[in-house]
């Protein structure tokens, strides 16, 4: 059945991938094993692809409700009773909607509420009341309940492009009326916002993005989620909220062991929200993983934000002298072990990503998901680096770009493990990594992304008026909204 999905107008690249990941999680493709795990979408008349309004075909109302209730970017999913470019067209469409679909929600023993919403314009309270009164031709027999109605109906109005301010072009005004099937939890993000978090670090993941990553990884009860660059645990907090068991590692022992004291550490973040504590937090190096030989396929998902040298550079075990082979390996005396901080050396992103893919290929179950960010340099609105890392064990199912500045953006990659890890796969992955390094831009191997991003000689792609310093024309901002 077709439903109207209304997205929040932000993180535009993330909307459909998150929705389809949740559709897969809740069984939308179970009846068709040969499905490519993508849904059928269509736009309302005269709407731009970046419009928050999309029609989507789903197998059942239960699946639609589950997706809407869990999604971060879905405002609501609605069974549309009618739509039109005017209220006369809307009335005709509603009256033409099958009576057997409407009558179960119009009974005398039910309660209801009509909510007026808009996109691209503001509607005064007086006009909202007038529009609700204009819906009197619908034979509601139940009582009105503004606090906790059994059924919610939405009257949603969009404006035309001429009166919008930088919003996606909509050629004609469109009006929708329908029954709410499911809606997002609006208290979720305010509850988990970083400014109220007990323990934060300089690279703590924004709560909204962390929840999006957890949804892409399909975190749920019974699954074990691992973050090899755990930091202050923001990503694992989101996974734990959805009921997953969590486990993390970080190369900095002071982060996972000490924090800022007994009441301000990674553990206290989970305690703050009443979440299940991580199974374990390890001091571990992604370049030298601690797992015993032969251990495979224990994680259902790996979610992380690898260090790529903008806010923090990657580190691996070792030191300059040790890596150059000028001294023998250093053995820490027993009386210094408790407070010892192991030395580290620079860890390039090319090596880091290769190690991450190798770790995921070994430790993820078949069908498990690897979700991680990858940096992309930009120049005059064209990406310089779109050669995403590859591995024979994985299929890329989603790539969502988040533009952080005129110079660079990061892409959230979601990969699904499609085969077992073997010696042949390991060798094929090594060859792909060598090809990846050869074809890659210089900053990736040298770890010099910071200087590339903040190059003072770079000129942005949005040219401005040299006299006023302002863009003289209003235009659609696309992904930059």
Short mmCIF file of N, CA and C in Angstrom, two decimals, residues 91-216:
data_model
loop_
_atom_site.label_atom_id
_atom_site.label_comp_id
_atom_site.label_asym_id
_atom_site.label_seq_id
_atom_site.Cartn_x
_atom_site.Cartn_y
_atom_site.Cartn_z
N UNK A 91 -11.43 18.16 -1.37
CA UNK A 91 -12.75 17.65 -0.95
C UNK A 91 -13.23 16.55 -1.89
N UNK A 92 -13.03 16.76 -3.17
CA UNK A 92 -13.46 15.76 -4.15
C UNK A 92 -12.68 14.46 -3.98
N UNK A 93 -11.37 14.58 -3.71
CA UNK A 93 -10.53 13.39 -3.54
C UNK A 93 -10.91 12.63 -2.28
N UNK A 94 -11.17 13.34 -1.19
CA UNK A 94 -11.55 12.68 0.08
C UNK A 94 -12.89 11.97 -0.08
N UNK A 95 -13.84 12.61 -0.72
CA UNK A 95 -15.16 11.98 -0.92
C UNK A 95 -15.07 10.76 -1.82
N UNK A 96 -14.04 10.72 -2.67
CA UNK A 96 -13.86 9.57 -3.58
C UNK A 96 -13.09 8.43 -2.93
N UNK A 97 -12.47 8.68 -1.78
CA UNK A 97 -11.70 7.64 -1.11
C UNK A 97 -12.64 6.55 -0.62
N UNK A 98 -12.29 5.27 -0.75
CA UNK A 98 -13.22 4.17 -0.40
C UNK A 98 -13.77 4.31 1.02
N UNK A 99 -15.07 4.16 1.14
CA UNK A 99 -15.73 4.30 2.43
C UNK A 99 -15.28 3.24 3.42
N UNK A 100 -15.01 2.03 2.94
CA UNK A 100 -14.61 0.97 3.87
C UNK A 100 -13.24 1.25 4.49
N UNK A 101 -12.43 2.12 3.85
CA UNK A 101 -11.15 2.50 4.44
C UNK A 101 -11.31 3.63 5.45
N UNK A 102 -12.36 4.42 5.31
CA UNK A 102 -12.57 5.56 6.20
C UNK A 102 -13.41 5.23 7.43
N UNK A 103 -14.44 4.42 7.27
CA UNK A 103 -15.43 4.22 8.33
C UNK A 103 -14.86 3.69 9.65
N UNK A 104 -13.85 2.78 9.65
CA UNK A 104 -13.33 2.29 10.93
C UNK A 104 -12.76 3.39 11.82
N UNK A 105 -12.46 4.55 11.27
CA UNK A 105 -11.84 5.63 12.05
C UNK A 105 -12.81 6.79 12.30
N UNK A 106 -14.08 6.56 11.95
CA UNK A 106 -15.10 7.61 12.14
C UNK A 106 -16.20 7.17 13.09
N UNK A 107 -15.99 6.10 13.84
CA UNK A 107 -17.04 5.53 14.68
C UNK A 107 -17.33 6.40 15.90
N UNK A 108 -18.54 6.30 16.46
CA UNK A 108 -18.92 7.13 17.61
C UNK A 108 -18.08 6.89 18.86
N UNK A 109 -17.55 5.68 19.04
CA UNK A 109 -16.82 5.37 20.25
C UNK A 109 -15.32 5.70 20.15
N UNK A 110 -14.93 6.38 19.09
CA UNK A 110 -13.52 6.73 18.91
C UNK A 110 -13.29 8.21 19.23
N UNK A 111 -12.01 8.57 19.40
CA UNK A 111 -11.63 9.97 19.60
C UNK A 111 -10.65 10.36 18.51
N UNK A 112 -10.63 11.63 18.15
CA UNK A 112 -9.78 12.06 17.05
C UNK A 112 -9.32 13.50 17.25
N UNK A 113 -8.37 13.88 16.42
CA UNK A 113 -7.87 15.25 16.39
C UNK A 113 -7.38 15.55 14.99
N UNK A 114 -7.62 16.76 14.51
CA UNK A 114 -7.10 17.21 13.22
C UNK A 114 -5.99 18.23 13.48
N UNK A 115 -4.83 17.99 12.90
CA UNK A 115 -3.66 18.85 13.08
C UNK A 115 -3.33 19.50 11.75
N UNK A 116 -3.14 20.80 11.74
CA UNK A 116 -2.79 21.54 10.53
C UNK A 116 -1.29 21.80 10.53
N UNK A 117 -0.63 21.42 9.45
CA UNK A 117 0.82 21.61 9.32
C UNK A 117 1.10 22.24 7.96
N UNK A 118 2.31 22.77 7.79
CA UNK A 118 2.65 23.43 6.53
C UNK A 118 4.13 23.27 6.25
N UNK A 119 4.49 23.50 4.99
CA UNK A 119 5.90 23.49 4.57
C UNK A 119 6.11 24.67 3.63
N UNK A 120 7.08 25.53 3.98
CA UNK A 120 7.38 26.69 3.15
C UNK A 120 6.54 27.91 3.48
N UNK A 121 5.72 27.84 4.52
CA UNK A 121 4.89 28.98 4.90
C UNK A 121 4.44 28.79 6.35
N UNK A 122 3.95 29.83 6.94
CA UNK A 122 3.39 29.77 8.30
C UNK A 122 1.89 30.02 8.22
N UNK A 123 1.13 29.25 8.98
CA UNK A 123 -0.33 29.40 9.02
C UNK A 123 -0.73 29.86 10.42
N UNK A 124 -1.44 30.96 10.51
CA UNK A 124 -1.84 31.50 11.80
C UNK A 124 -2.84 30.57 12.47
N UNK A 125 -2.99 30.73 13.78
CA UNK A 125 -3.93 29.90 14.52
C UNK A 125 -5.36 30.11 14.01
N UNK A 126 -5.68 31.35 13.66
CA UNK A 126 -7.02 31.63 13.14
C UNK A 126 -7.27 30.90 11.83
N UNK A 127 -6.26 30.91 10.95
CA UNK A 127 -6.41 30.21 9.67
C UNK A 127 -6.45 28.71 9.86
N UNK A 128 -5.70 28.21 10.84
CA UNK A 128 -5.75 26.77 11.12
C UNK A 128 -7.16 26.36 11.55
N UNK A 129 -7.74 27.14 12.43
CA UNK A 129 -9.11 26.85 12.89
C UNK A 129 -10.09 26.86 11.74
N UNK A 130 -9.92 27.83 10.85
CA UNK A 130 -10.81 27.95 9.68
C UNK A 130 -10.67 26.74 8.77
N UNK A 131 -9.45 26.27 8.58
CA UNK A 131 -9.24 25.11 7.72
C UNK A 131 -9.83 23.84 8.34
N UNK A 132 -9.71 23.70 9.66
CA UNK A 132 -10.30 22.53 10.32
C UNK A 132 -11.82 22.55 10.19
N UNK A 133 -12.42 23.72 10.39
CA UNK A 133 -13.88 23.83 10.26
C UNK A 133 -14.33 23.53 8.84
N UNK A 134 -13.45 23.79 7.88
CA UNK A 134 -13.78 23.52 6.49
C UNK A 134 -13.80 22.04 6.16
N UNK A 135 -13.34 21.19 7.07
CA UNK A 135 -13.34 19.74 6.86
C UNK A 135 -14.61 19.09 7.38
N UNK A 136 -15.65 19.87 7.63
CA UNK A 136 -16.88 19.36 8.24
C UNK A 136 -17.61 18.36 7.35
N UNK A 137 -17.27 18.29 6.06
CA UNK A 137 -17.94 17.33 5.17
C UNK A 137 -17.49 15.89 5.45
N UNK A 138 -16.43 15.71 6.24
CA UNK A 138 -16.03 14.36 6.64
C UNK A 138 -16.90 13.95 7.83
N UNK A 139 -17.59 12.83 7.76
CA UNK A 139 -18.58 12.48 8.81
C UNK A 139 -17.95 11.91 10.09
N UNK A 140 -17.18 12.75 10.79
CA UNK A 140 -16.63 12.31 12.08
C UNK A 140 -17.77 12.16 13.08
N UNK A 141 -17.83 11.03 13.77
CA UNK A 141 -18.87 10.80 14.77
C UNK A 141 -18.30 10.67 16.19
N UNK A 142 -16.98 10.53 16.28
CA UNK A 142 -16.36 10.40 17.58
C UNK A 142 -16.18 11.75 18.26
N UNK A 143 -15.54 11.74 19.43
CA UNK A 143 -15.33 12.98 20.17
C UNK A 143 -13.93 13.52 19.90
N UNK A 144 -13.80 14.81 20.00
CA UNK A 144 -12.51 15.46 19.80
C UNK A 144 -11.69 15.33 21.09
N UNK A 145 -10.44 14.93 20.96
CA UNK A 145 -9.52 14.81 22.08
C UNK A 145 -8.18 15.40 21.65
N UNK A 146 -7.85 16.57 22.19
CA UNK A 146 -6.63 17.25 21.75
C UNK A 146 -5.38 16.73 22.44
N UNK A 147 -5.53 16.00 23.54
CA UNK A 147 -4.36 15.54 24.30
C UNK A 147 -3.93 14.13 23.89
N UNK A 148 -4.85 13.20 23.90
CA UNK A 148 -4.49 11.81 23.63
C UNK A 148 -5.54 11.14 22.75
N UNK A 149 -5.64 11.58 21.50
CA UNK A 149 -6.68 11.03 20.63
C UNK A 149 -6.32 9.63 20.16
N UNK A 150 -7.34 8.86 19.86
CA UNK A 150 -7.13 7.53 19.32
C UNK A 150 -6.64 7.59 17.88
N UNK A 151 -7.14 8.57 17.14
CA UNK A 151 -6.74 8.75 15.74
C UNK A 151 -6.33 10.20 15.51
N UNK A 152 -5.20 10.38 14.84
CA UNK A 152 -4.74 11.72 14.46
C UNK A 152 -4.84 11.88 12.95
N UNK A 153 -5.42 12.99 12.54
CA UNK A 153 -5.53 13.31 11.12
C UNK A 153 -4.74 14.60 10.87
N UNK A 154 -4.06 14.62 9.73
CA UNK A 154 -3.19 15.75 9.40
C UNK A 154 -3.65 16.40 8.11
N UNK A 155 -3.75 17.72 8.17
CA UNK A 155 -4.00 18.55 6.99
C UNK A 155 -2.70 19.30 6.72
N UNK A 156 -1.99 18.91 5.67
CA UNK A 156 -0.65 19.43 5.40
C UNK A 156 -0.68 20.23 4.11
N UNK A 157 -0.20 21.45 4.19
CA UNK A 157 -0.24 22.35 3.04
C UNK A 157 1.17 22.80 2.68
N UNK A 158 1.51 22.70 1.39
CA UNK A 158 2.79 23.22 0.91
C UNK A 158 2.54 24.48 0.11
N UNK A 159 3.55 25.35 0.07
CA UNK A 159 3.42 26.58 -0.71
C UNK A 159 4.12 26.41 -2.04
N UNK A 160 3.87 27.33 -2.98
CA UNK A 160 4.56 27.26 -4.26
C UNK A 160 5.95 27.86 -4.15
N UNK A 161 6.76 27.63 -5.17
CA UNK A 161 8.19 27.96 -5.12
C UNK A 161 8.44 29.46 -4.99
N UNK A 162 7.58 30.30 -5.61
CA UNK A 162 7.84 31.74 -5.64
C UNK A 162 7.88 32.36 -4.25
N UNK A 163 7.13 31.82 -3.32
CA UNK A 163 7.09 32.40 -1.98
C UNK A 163 8.00 31.69 -0.99
N UNK A 164 8.71 30.67 -1.44
CA UNK A 164 9.64 29.97 -0.55
C UNK A 164 10.95 30.73 -0.45
N UNK A 165 11.69 30.46 0.62
CA UNK A 165 12.99 31.10 0.82
C UNK A 165 14.06 30.03 0.86
N UNK A 166 14.54 29.64 -0.32
CA UNK A 166 15.61 28.65 -0.37
C UNK A 166 15.16 27.22 -0.17
N UNK A 167 13.87 26.92 -0.27
CA UNK A 167 13.37 25.56 -0.09
C UNK A 167 13.25 24.86 -1.44
N UNK A 168 13.15 23.54 -1.47
CA UNK A 168 13.07 22.83 -2.74
C UNK A 168 11.92 23.34 -3.60
N UNK A 169 12.15 23.53 -4.89
CA UNK A 169 11.10 24.07 -5.77
C UNK A 169 9.85 23.22 -5.80
N UNK A 170 8.70 23.82 -5.57
CA UNK A 170 7.40 23.17 -5.69
C UNK A 170 6.58 24.07 -6.61
N UNK A 171 6.29 23.58 -7.81
CA UNK A 171 5.68 24.43 -8.83
C UNK A 171 4.30 24.89 -8.40
N UNK A 172 3.49 23.99 -7.89
CA UNK A 172 2.12 24.32 -7.49
C UNK A 172 1.90 23.98 -6.02
N UNK A 173 1.06 24.75 -5.37
CA UNK A 173 0.67 24.44 -4.00
C UNK A 173 -0.01 23.07 -3.96
N UNK A 174 0.28 22.31 -2.91
CA UNK A 174 -0.31 20.98 -2.78
C UNK A 174 -0.85 20.82 -1.37
N UNK A 175 -2.02 20.20 -1.23
CA UNK A 175 -2.66 20.00 0.06
C UNK A 175 -2.90 18.50 0.23
N UNK A 176 -2.50 17.98 1.40
CA UNK A 176 -2.69 16.56 1.71
C UNK A 176 -3.55 16.44 2.96
N UNK A 177 -4.42 15.42 2.98
CA UNK A 177 -5.17 15.08 4.19
C UNK A 177 -5.09 13.58 4.38
N UNK A 178 -4.73 13.16 5.60
CA UNK A 178 -4.64 11.73 5.84
C UNK A 178 -4.54 11.38 7.30
N UNK A 179 -4.58 10.10 7.57
CA UNK A 179 -4.52 9.56 8.93
C UNK A 179 -3.07 9.23 9.28
N UNK A 180 -2.65 9.63 10.46
CA UNK A 180 -1.30 9.33 10.91
C UNK A 180 -1.18 7.84 11.23
N UNK A 181 -0.21 7.20 10.59
CA UNK A 181 0.07 5.79 10.84
C UNK A 181 1.14 5.65 11.91
N UNK A 182 2.16 6.50 11.85
CA UNK A 182 3.24 6.49 12.83
C UNK A 182 3.98 7.81 12.78
N UNK A 183 4.64 8.16 13.87
CA UNK A 183 5.36 9.44 13.94
C UNK A 183 6.59 9.28 14.79
N UNK A 184 7.56 10.15 14.56
CA UNK A 184 8.83 10.09 15.27
C UNK A 184 8.66 10.47 16.74
N UNK A 185 9.58 9.97 17.56
CA UNK A 185 9.63 10.33 18.97
C UNK A 185 10.37 11.66 19.09
N UNK A 186 9.65 12.73 19.31
CA UNK A 186 10.25 14.07 19.31
C UNK A 186 11.07 14.35 20.57
N UNK A 187 10.96 13.51 21.58
CA UNK A 187 11.72 13.71 22.81
C UNK A 187 13.10 13.05 22.75
N UNK A 188 13.32 12.22 21.72
CA UNK A 188 14.54 11.41 21.68
C UNK A 188 15.80 12.28 21.61
N UNK A 189 15.89 13.14 20.61
CA UNK A 189 17.11 13.92 20.42
C UNK A 189 17.33 14.93 21.54
N UNK A 190 16.30 15.65 22.02
CA UNK A 190 16.54 16.54 23.17
C UNK A 190 17.04 15.78 24.40
N UNK A 191 16.59 14.55 24.59
CA UNK A 191 17.04 13.77 25.74
C UNK A 191 18.53 13.44 25.65
N UNK A 192 19.00 13.14 24.44
CA UNK A 192 20.38 12.68 24.25
C UNK A 192 21.32 13.77 23.73
N UNK A 193 20.88 15.01 23.70
CA UNK A 193 21.73 16.07 23.15
C UNK A 193 23.05 16.16 23.91
N UNK A 194 24.11 16.50 23.16
CA UNK A 194 25.45 16.45 23.73
C UNK A 194 25.66 17.45 24.86
N UNK A 195 24.99 18.59 24.81
CA UNK A 195 25.24 19.60 25.83
C UNK A 195 24.81 19.17 27.23
N UNK A 196 23.99 18.11 27.31
CA UNK A 196 23.60 17.59 28.62
C UNK A 196 24.31 16.28 28.96
N UNK A 197 25.25 15.86 28.10
CA UNK A 197 25.97 14.59 28.29
C UNK A 197 27.00 14.72 29.41
N UNK A 198 27.12 13.71 30.26
CA UNK A 198 28.03 13.75 31.40
C UNK A 198 29.49 13.82 30.95
N UNK A 199 29.87 12.99 29.99
CA UNK A 199 31.27 12.88 29.60
C UNK A 199 31.39 13.10 28.10
N UNK A 200 32.14 14.12 27.72
CA UNK A 200 32.31 14.46 26.30
C UNK A 200 33.78 14.60 25.98
N UNK A 201 34.11 14.34 24.73
CA UNK A 201 35.45 14.58 24.21
C UNK A 201 35.37 15.47 22.99
N UNK A 202 36.51 15.88 22.43
CA UNK A 202 36.50 16.80 21.29
C UNK A 202 35.92 16.21 20.02
N UNK A 203 35.84 14.89 19.93
CA UNK A 203 35.30 14.26 18.72
C UNK A 203 34.01 13.49 19.00
N UNK A 204 33.29 13.84 20.06
CA UNK A 204 32.04 13.14 20.39
C UNK A 204 31.05 13.28 19.24
N UNK A 205 30.44 12.17 18.84
CA UNK A 205 29.52 12.16 17.72
C UNK A 205 28.20 12.83 18.10
N UNK A 206 27.72 13.71 17.22
CA UNK A 206 26.43 14.36 17.42
C UNK A 206 25.34 13.30 17.61
N UNK A 207 24.41 13.55 18.53
CA UNK A 207 23.41 12.54 18.89
C UNK A 207 22.56 12.13 17.69
N UNK A 208 22.14 13.09 16.88
CA UNK A 208 21.29 12.75 15.73
C UNK A 208 22.02 11.83 14.76
N UNK A 209 23.28 12.14 14.46
CA UNK A 209 24.04 11.32 13.53
C UNK A 209 24.34 9.95 14.14
N UNK A 210 24.60 9.91 15.45
CA UNK A 210 24.85 8.62 16.11
C UNK A 210 23.63 7.71 16.00
N UNK A 211 22.44 8.26 16.17
CA UNK A 211 21.22 7.45 16.04
C UNK A 211 21.01 7.01 14.60
N UNK A 212 21.35 7.87 13.63
CA UNK A 212 21.25 7.48 12.23
C UNK A 212 22.19 6.31 11.94
N UNK A 213 23.40 6.36 12.49
CA UNK A 213 24.36 5.27 12.28
C UNK A 213 23.83 3.97 12.90
N UNK A 214 23.23 4.08 14.08
CA UNK A 214 22.67 2.89 14.74
C UNK A 214 21.53 2.30 13.92
N UNK A 215 20.72 3.17 13.29
CA UNK A 215 19.64 2.67 12.43
C UNK A 215 20.19 2.03 11.17
N UNK A 216 21.23 2.62 10.58
CA UNK A 216 21.84 2.01 9.40
C UNK A 216 22.42 0.63 9.73
#
